[in-house]
Every structure is written in C-alpha cells, then in structure tokens.
Amino acid sequence: MNADSLLDLAPVVPVVVLDDAGAAVPLARALVAGGLPVIELTLRTPAALPAIERVAAEVPDAVVGAGTVVRRADAERAAKAGARFLVSPGCTPALRAAMADTGVPFLPGVATASEALALLEEGVTALKFFPAEAAGGVPYLKALGGPLPQARFCPTGGVTLANAPGYLGLPNVGCVGGTWLTPRDAIAAGDWTRIEELARTAAALR
C-alpha cells in the first residue's frame, strides 16, 4: 500500500481521539464492521500509541494510522507501534523527511497552493487538506484541480456527514477525514453499535 492507494480504500477516514487505549479494539472492530477499515488515531493523548499497538495486533482487517504527527519522534514512535500510515496537520521539509524515513505511507497536511507545490516537487501527490472548511472548503479544492491535477486530497477539518458529499464529488478528492463517526459520549459509553451505524452511513457516501 502506498499513500495514493490509501485514498481509495474508503470514502471516509474516521479521525479518532482516544483517552482510553482499552477502547481501541472494540472501536476499531465497530468501524470495520460498518465498512470503514481505515482509521486515523491522533497522537493527541497518551493513549494514542498503545491504542495503535492494540489495533495493529488485534484487528487485522483495520488499516490503522497515526494522526497529528508533528515531530520526527512522533513519526518514529507511531511506525514502531504499528501504524500503517502517518498524517500531519501541516508539513515542513524536516517533517516530510522524517515521515519518509519511516518507510510508512504518509499524508502531509497542506492548506495552500504553494504548500501543495512544494510537496509535488518532492514527488508527494497524496495530501491532507487541513483545515478543510476554514481553508476554503469545496470551492478552494475545486480551484486547485485545474493547475494541480496531479494532487489528490483527503480533506479534514470541519467535514461532516452533510458536507462530505460535496468534497467526494470532486475529482481530486479520494476520501475525507471526519470526527463525527466516533462521538466521545459513544466511546465513553461503549456504544459500539451506534458507532458501527455511523460508519455504515458514511461508507455508503460513495
């Protein structure tokens, strides 16, 4: 799997913040059962790396990745934990090199044409568009499609069930990332049935 093919595995990538690594495996199983095998666990809590380890070891049908990669150490630790892809909110030359050095596919974050061009010059064509809604949303990505047809995006940030179809309808969008699939109250309550239902609805968007 490479970063470009990652964009084609599912229409929606759940972006998950976990406070309890013990919830990771049942959560991942619910998402996979609902038709969303690609899961981004963000490195925003101490539970993230143990959660990635558990999903990688116990949910073979899940393609688990690490989000909020902002330092070389993040990339290295996530890869060691078993992350099958890395996602960053933005990108610098040093961070791009750090992610590439892991040998794990990565989606570097961009918000402007210049940032996308800088990565295209390095041969990186699969990109995260973040923060999608704040950075211009569907009209902005549509405008980028003309001069930068080789770039493909996973818009994340403000994407919802309601506006996701607008993004997915663009030829330069492979998938979207969203937090609405894993509500904190559902995770806290262990309501995996609700999460599976949200995933099934999202998986039907394409």
PDB file of C-alpha atoms in Angstrom:
ATOM      1  CA  MET A   1       0.000   0.000   0.000  1.00  0.00           C
ATOM      2  CA  ASN A   2       1.177   3.498  -0.808  1.00  0.00           C
ATOM      3  CA  ALA A   3      -0.279   6.859   0.136  1.00  0.00           C
ATOM      4  CA  ASP A   4      -2.145   7.240  -3.159  1.00  0.00           C
ATOM      5  CA  SER A   5      -3.871   3.869  -2.825  1.00  0.00           C
ATOM      6  CA  LEU A   6      -4.734   4.698   0.783  1.00  0.00           C
ATOM      7  CA  LEU A   7      -7.097   7.387  -0.504  1.00  0.00           C
ATOM      8  CA  ASP A   8      -9.098   4.748  -2.363  1.00  0.00           C
ATOM      9  CA  LEU A   9      -9.733   2.273   0.467  1.00  0.00           C
ATOM     10  CA  ALA A  10     -12.802   4.010   1.929  1.00  0.00           C
ATOM     11  CA  PRO A  11     -14.732   7.232   1.321  1.00  0.00           C
ATOM     12  CA  VAL A  12     -14.340   8.380   4.929  1.00  0.00           C
ATOM     13  CA  VAL A  13     -11.432   8.041   7.352  1.00  0.00           C
ATOM     14  CA  PRO A  14     -12.551   8.282  10.983  1.00  0.00           C
ATOM     15  CA  VAL A  15     -10.309  10.718  12.873  1.00  0.00           C
ATOM     16  CA  VAL A  16     -10.258   9.437  16.424  1.00  0.00           C
ATOM     17  CA  VAL A  17      -9.113  10.905  19.745  1.00  0.00           C
ATOM     18  CA  LEU A  18      -8.913   8.264  22.464  1.00  0.00           C
ATOM     19  CA  ASP A  19      -8.422   8.818  26.178  1.00  0.00           C
ATOM     20  CA  ASP A  20      -8.523   5.094  26.964  1.00  0.00           C
ATOM     21  CA  ALA A  21      -6.466   2.613  24.949  1.00  0.00           C
ATOM     22  CA  GLY A  22      -8.795  -0.109  26.207  1.00  0.00           C
ATOM     23  CA  ALA A  23     -11.499   1.225  23.892  1.00  0.00           C
ATOM     24  CA  ALA A  24      -9.334   0.983  20.794  1.00  0.00           C
ATOM     25  CA  VAL A  25     -10.006  -2.608  19.765  1.00  0.00           C
ATOM     26  CA  PRO A  26     -13.830  -2.633  20.114  1.00  0.00           C
ATOM     27  CA  LEU A  27     -13.945   0.785  18.453  1.00  0.00           C
ATOM     28  CA  ALA A  28     -11.855  -0.398  15.513  1.00  0.00           C
ATOM     29  CA  ARG A  29     -13.955  -3.536  15.156  1.00  0.00           C
ATOM     30  CA  ALA A  30     -17.142  -1.442  15.056  1.00  0.00           C
ATOM     31  CA  LEU A  31     -15.728   0.849  12.366  1.00  0.00           C
ATOM     32  CA  VAL A  32     -14.526  -2.073  10.258  1.00  0.00           C
ATOM     33  CA  ALA A  33     -17.894  -3.822  10.642  1.00  0.00           C
ATOM     34  CA  GLY A  34     -19.554  -0.630   9.406  1.00  0.00           C
ATOM     35  CA  GLY A  35     -17.403  -0.599   6.274  1.00  0.00           C
ATOM     36  CA  LEU A  36     -14.643   1.835   7.251  1.00  0.00           C
ATOM     37  CA  PRO A  37     -11.353  -0.060   7.603  1.00  0.00           C
ATOM     38  CA  VAL A  38      -9.029   2.974   7.517  1.00  0.00           C
ATOM     39  CA  ILE A  39      -8.726   4.546  10.971  1.00  0.00           C
ATOM     40  CA  GLU A  40      -6.630   7.553  11.988  1.00  0.00           C
ATOM     41  CA  LEU A  41      -5.779   7.582  15.698  1.00  0.00           C
ATOM     42  CA  THR A  42      -4.494  11.025  16.576  1.00  0.00           C
ATOM     43  CA  LEU A  43      -1.421  11.471  18.747  1.00  0.00           C
ATOM     44  CA  ARG A  44      -3.178  13.966  20.993  1.00  0.00           C
ATOM     45  CA  THR A  45      -3.407  11.816  24.117  1.00  0.00           C
ATOM     46  CA  PRO A  46      -1.109   9.424  25.996  1.00  0.00           C
ATOM     47  CA  ALA A  47      -3.445   6.596  24.983  1.00  0.00           C
ATOM     48  CA  ALA A  48      -2.751   7.001  21.266  1.00  0.00           C
ATOM     49  CA  LEU A  49       0.383   4.890  20.822  1.00  0.00           C
ATOM     50  CA  PRO A  50      -0.852   1.982  22.984  1.00  0.00           C
ATOM     51  CA  ALA A  51      -4.143   2.170  21.071  1.00  0.00           C
ATOM     52  CA  ILE A  52      -2.346   1.900  17.735  1.00  0.00           C
ATOM     53  CA  GLU A  53      -0.385  -1.091  19.039  1.00  0.00           C
ATOM     54  CA  ARG A  54      -3.540  -2.885  20.138  1.00  0.00           C
ATOM     55  CA  VAL A  55      -5.461  -2.286  16.917  1.00  0.00           C
ATOM     56  CA  ALA A  56      -2.472  -3.310  14.795  1.00  0.00           C
ATOM     57  CA  ALA A  57      -2.143  -6.537  16.779  1.00  0.00           C
ATOM     58  CA  GLU A  58      -5.777  -7.476  17.298  1.00  0.00           C
ATOM     59  CA  VAL A  59      -7.829  -6.084  14.380  1.00  0.00           C
ATOM     60  CA  PRO A  60      -6.177  -7.408  11.213  1.00  0.00           C
ATOM     61  CA  ASP A  61      -8.868  -6.000   8.925  1.00  0.00           C
ATOM     62  CA  ALA A  62      -8.197  -2.450  10.134  1.00  0.00           C
ATOM     63  CA  VAL A  63      -5.694  -0.178   8.427  1.00  0.00           C
ATOM     64  CA  VAL A  64      -4.684   1.872  11.441  1.00  0.00           C
ATOM     65  CA  GLY A  65      -2.654   5.054  11.128  1.00  0.00           C
ATOM     66  CA  ALA A  66      -1.375   7.864  13.310  1.00  0.00           C
ATOM     67  CA  GLY A  67      -2.610  11.432  13.009  1.00  0.00           C
ATOM     68  CA  THR A  68      -1.261  14.709  14.406  1.00  0.00           C
ATOM     69  CA  VAL A  69       2.303  13.742  13.519  1.00  0.00           C
ATOM     70  CA  VAL A  70       4.259  16.965  14.074  1.00  0.00           C
ATOM     71  CA  ARG A  71       7.799  15.832  15.014  1.00  0.00           C
ATOM     72  CA  ARG A  72      10.299  13.213  13.924  1.00  0.00           C
ATOM     73  CA  ALA A  73       9.761  11.403  17.225  1.00  0.00           C
ATOM     74  CA  ASP A  74       6.026  11.172  16.511  1.00  0.00           C
ATOM     75  CA  ALA A  75       6.671   9.542  13.152  1.00  0.00           C
ATOM     76  CA  GLU A  76       9.219   7.099  14.545  1.00  0.00           C
ATOM     77  CA  ARG A  77       7.146   6.069  17.554  1.00  0.00           C
ATOM     78  CA  ALA A  78       3.973   5.672  15.525  1.00  0.00           C
ATOM     79  CA  ALA A  79       5.705   3.485  12.970  1.00  0.00           C
ATOM     80  CA  LYS A  80       7.224   1.375  15.743  1.00  0.00           C
ATOM     81  CA  ALA A  81       3.769   0.986  17.315  1.00  0.00           C
ATOM     82  CA  GLY A  82       2.446  -0.497  14.087  1.00  0.00           C
ATOM     83  CA  ALA A  83       0.892   2.475  12.308  1.00  0.00           C
ATOM     84  CA  ARG A  84       0.370   1.668   8.641  1.00  0.00           C
ATOM     85  CA  PHE A  85       0.205   5.325   7.620  1.00  0.00           C
ATOM     86  CA  LEU A  86       1.041   8.743   9.058  1.00  0.00           C
ATOM     87  CA  VAL A  87      -0.888  12.019   8.818  1.00  0.00           C
ATOM     88  CA  SER A  88       0.357  15.508   9.658  1.00  0.00           C
ATOM     89  CA  PRO A  89      -1.678  18.722  10.029  1.00  0.00           C
ATOM     90  CA  GLY A  90       0.950  20.671   8.091  1.00  0.00           C
ATOM     91  CA  CYS A  91       4.369  19.919   6.686  1.00  0.00           C
ATOM     92  CA  THR A  92       7.940  21.192   6.729  1.00  0.00           C
ATOM     93  CA  PRO A  93      10.891  19.757   4.807  1.00  0.00           C
ATOM     94  CA  ALA A  94      12.202  18.202   8.032  1.00  0.00           C
ATOM     95  CA  LEU A  95       8.863  16.600   8.891  1.00  0.00           C
ATOM     96  CA  ARG A  96       8.408  15.275   5.353  1.00  0.00           C
ATOM     97  CA  ALA A  97      11.851  13.688   5.545  1.00  0.00           C
ATOM     98  CA  ALA A  98      11.101  12.210   8.966  1.00  0.00           C
ATOM     99  CA  MET A  99       7.883  10.606   7.751  1.00  0.00           C
ATOM    100  CA  ALA A 100       9.525   9.336   4.576  1.00  0.00           C
ATOM    101  CA  ASP A 101      12.382   7.833   6.601  1.00  0.00           C
ATOM    102  CA  THR A 102       9.957   5.515   8.400  1.00  0.00           C
ATOM    103  CA  GLY A 103       9.058   3.799   5.144  1.00  0.00           C
ATOM    104  CA  VAL A 104       5.383   4.146   6.096  1.00  0.00           C
ATOM    105  CA  PRO A 105       2.961   5.869   3.671  1.00  0.00           C
ATOM    106  CA  PHE A 106       2.116   9.400   4.774  1.00  0.00           C
ATOM    107  CA  LEU A 107      -0.374  12.182   4.066  1.00  0.00           C
ATOM    108  CA  PRO A 108       1.253  15.559   4.742  1.00  0.00           C
ATOM    109  CA  GLY A 109      -1.081  18.444   5.504  1.00  0.00           C
ATOM    110  CA  VAL A 110      -1.415  21.441   3.207  1.00  0.00           C
ATOM    111  CA  ALA A 111      -3.694  24.470   3.168  1.00  0.00           C
ATOM    112  CA  THR A 112      -2.356  26.467   0.200  1.00  0.00           C
ATOM    113  CA  ALA A 113      -1.318  26.010  -3.427  1.00  0.00           C
ATOM    114  CA  SER A 114       2.285  26.835  -2.532  1.00  0.00           C
ATOM    115  CA  GLU A 115       2.402  24.144   0.158  1.00  0.00           C
ATOM    116  CA  ALA A 116       0.977  21.615  -2.288  1.00  0.00           C
ATOM    117  CA  LEU A 117       3.512  22.640  -4.941  1.00  0.00           C
ATOM    118  CA  ALA A 118       6.408  22.205  -2.526  1.00  0.00           C
ATOM    119  CA  LEU A 119       5.343  18.606  -1.859  1.00  0.00           C
ATOM    120  CA  LEU A 120       4.614  17.867  -5.506  1.00  0.00           C
ATOM    121  CA  GLU A 121       8.195  18.914  -6.258  1.00  0.00           C
ATOM    122  CA  GLU A 122       9.282  16.127  -3.888  1.00  0.00           C
ATOM    123  CA  GLY A 123       7.080  13.584  -5.644  1.00  0.00           C
ATOM    124  CA  VAL A 124       4.374  13.576  -2.981  1.00  0.00           C
ATOM    125  CA  THR A 125       0.953  13.576  -4.651  1.00  0.00           C
ATOM    126  CA  ALA A 126      -1.373  12.313  -1.865  1.00  0.00           C
ATOM    127  CA  LEU A 127      -2.077  15.159   0.546  1.00  0.00           C
ATOM    128  CA  LYS A 128      -4.242  16.033   3.515  1.00  0.00           C
ATOM    129  CA  PHE A 129      -6.151  19.303   3.047  1.00  0.00           C
ATOM    130  CA  PHE A 130      -6.428  20.853   6.502  1.00  0.00           C
ATOM    131  CA  PRO A 131      -8.273  22.641   7.988  1.00  0.00           C
ATOM    132  CA  ALA A 132     -10.578  21.967   5.078  1.00  0.00           C
ATOM    133  CA  GLU A 133     -13.589  24.170   5.800  1.00  0.00           C
ATOM    134  CA  ALA A 134     -11.576  27.021   7.302  1.00  0.00           C
ATOM    135  CA  ALA A 135      -9.092  26.953   4.408  1.00  0.00           C
ATOM    136  CA  GLY A 136     -11.708  27.373   1.698  1.00  0.00           C
ATOM    137  CA  GLY A 137     -13.591  24.102   1.524  1.00  0.00           C
ATOM    138  CA  VAL A 138     -15.011  22.639  -1.665  1.00  0.00           C
ATOM    139  CA  PRO A 139     -14.594  25.789  -3.800  1.00  0.00           C
ATOM    140  CA  TYR A 140     -10.896  26.026  -2.921  1.00  0.00           C
ATOM    141  CA  LEU A 141     -10.169  22.394  -3.726  1.00  0.00           C
ATOM    142  CA  LYS A 142     -12.123  22.681  -6.944  1.00  0.00           C
ATOM    143  CA  ALA A 143      -9.980  25.673  -7.924  1.00  0.00           C
ATOM    144  CA  LEU A 144      -6.767  23.741  -7.191  1.00  0.00           C
ATOM    145  CA  GLY A 145      -7.838  20.944  -9.515  1.00  0.00           C
ATOM    146  CA  GLY A 146      -7.122  22.989 -12.625  1.00  0.00           C
ATOM    147  CA  PRO A 147      -3.460  23.947 -12.102  1.00  0.00           C
ATOM    148  CA  LEU A 148      -2.571  20.952  -9.890  1.00  0.00           C
ATOM    149  CA  PRO A 149      -4.382  17.961 -11.414  1.00  0.00           C
ATOM    150  CA  GLN A 150      -1.754  15.514 -10.150  1.00  0.00           C
ATOM    151  CA  ALA A 151      -2.525  16.304  -6.494  1.00  0.00           C
ATOM    152  CA  ARG A 152      -5.121  14.203  -4.659  1.00  0.00           C
ATOM    153  CA  PHE A 153      -6.538  15.162  -1.306  1.00  0.00           C
ATOM    154  CA  CYS A 154      -8.101  13.886   1.889  1.00  0.00           C
ATOM    155  CA  PRO A 155      -9.904  16.966   3.259  1.00  0.00           C
ATOM    156  CA  THR A 156     -10.154  17.013   7.050  1.00  0.00           C
ATOM    157  CA  GLY A 157     -11.317  19.682   9.480  1.00  0.00           C
ATOM    158  CA  GLY A 158     -14.935  20.729   9.607  1.00  0.00           C
ATOM    159  CA  VAL A 159     -16.031  17.884   7.336  1.00  0.00           C
ATOM    160  CA  THR A 160     -19.415  16.441   8.314  1.00  0.00           C
ATOM    161  CA  LEU A 161     -21.897  13.913   7.028  1.00  0.00           C
ATOM    162  CA  ALA A 162     -23.768  16.824   5.440  1.00  0.00           C
ATOM    163  CA  ASN A 163     -20.899  18.400   3.514  1.00  0.00           C
ATOM    164  CA  ALA A 164     -18.822  15.284   2.802  1.00  0.00           C
ATOM    165  CA  PRO A 165     -20.624  14.512  -0.491  1.00  0.00           C
ATOM    166  CA  GLY A 166     -19.565  17.899  -1.867  1.00  0.00           C
ATOM    167  CA  TYR A 167     -15.928  17.022  -1.283  1.00  0.00           C
ATOM    168  CA  LEU A 168     -16.251  13.435  -2.501  1.00  0.00           C
ATOM    169  CA  GLY A 169     -17.770  14.704  -5.728  1.00  0.00           C
ATOM    170  CA  LEU A 170     -14.528  16.446  -6.692  1.00  0.00           C
ATOM    171  CA  PRO A 171     -12.173  14.529  -9.000  1.00  0.00           C
ATOM    172  CA  ASN A 172      -9.130  15.483  -6.908  1.00  0.00           C
ATOM    173  CA  VAL A 173     -10.571  14.147  -3.633  1.00  0.00           C
ATOM    174  CA  GLY A 174     -10.030  10.486  -2.793  1.00  0.00           C
ATOM    175  CA  CYS A 175     -11.609  10.442   0.650  1.00  0.00           C
ATOM    176  CA  VAL A 176     -12.440  12.726   3.567  1.00  0.00           C
ATOM    177  CA  GLY A 177     -11.493  12.603   7.224  1.00  0.00           C
ATOM    178  CA  GLY A 178     -14.087  13.150   9.924  1.00  0.00           C
ATOM    179  CA  THR A 179     -14.514  13.143  13.674  1.00  0.00           C
ATOM    180  CA  TRP A 180     -18.293  12.739  13.633  1.00  0.00           C
ATOM    181  CA  LEU A 181     -18.044   8.944  13.392  1.00  0.00           C
ATOM    182  CA  THR A 182     -16.676   8.461  16.892  1.00  0.00           C
ATOM    183  CA  PRO A 183     -18.539  10.746  19.323  1.00  0.00           C
ATOM    184  CA  ARG A 184     -16.870  10.961  22.714  1.00  0.00           C
ATOM    185  CA  ASP A 185     -20.081  10.070  24.535  1.00  0.00           C
ATOM    186  CA  ALA A 186     -20.498   6.923  22.445  1.00  0.00           C
ATOM    187  CA  ILE A 187     -16.908   5.860  23.136  1.00  0.00           C
ATOM    188  CA  ALA A 188     -17.288   6.561  26.856  1.00  0.00           C
ATOM    189  CA  ALA A 189     -20.488   4.527  26.982  1.00  0.00           C
ATOM    190  CA  GLY A 190     -19.047   1.686  24.910  1.00  0.00           C
ATOM    191  CA  ASP A 191     -21.880   2.150  22.422  1.00  0.00           C
ATOM    192  CA  TRP A 192     -20.174   0.292  19.578  1.00  0.00           C
ATOM    193  CA  THR A 193     -23.485  -0.369  17.838  1.00  0.00           C
ATOM    194  CA  ARG A 194     -24.027   3.367  17.394  1.00  0.00           C
ATOM    195  CA  ILE A 195     -20.509   3.799  16.025  1.00  0.00           C
ATOM    196  CA  GLU A 196     -20.998   0.894  13.620  1.00  0.00           C
ATOM    197  CA  GLU A 197     -24.210   2.516  12.367  1.00  0.00           C
ATOM    198  CA  LEU A 198     -22.468   5.878  11.867  1.00  0.00           C
ATOM    199  CA  ALA A 199     -19.713   4.104   9.968  1.00  0.00           C
ATOM    200  CA  ARG A 200     -22.206   2.249   7.760  1.00  0.00           C
ATOM    201  CA  THR A 201     -23.933   5.509   6.839  1.00  0.00           C
ATOM    202  CA  ALA A 202     -20.584   7.135   5.989  1.00  0.00           C
ATOM    203  CA  ALA A 203     -19.383   4.122   3.989  1.00  0.00           C
ATOM    204  CA  ALA A 204     -22.435   4.490   1.751  1.00  0.00           C
ATOM    205  CA  LEU A 205     -21.458   8.003   0.691  1.00  0.00           C
ATOM    206  CA  ARG A 206     -19.605   6.645  -2.323  1.00  0.00           C
TER     207      ARG A 206
END
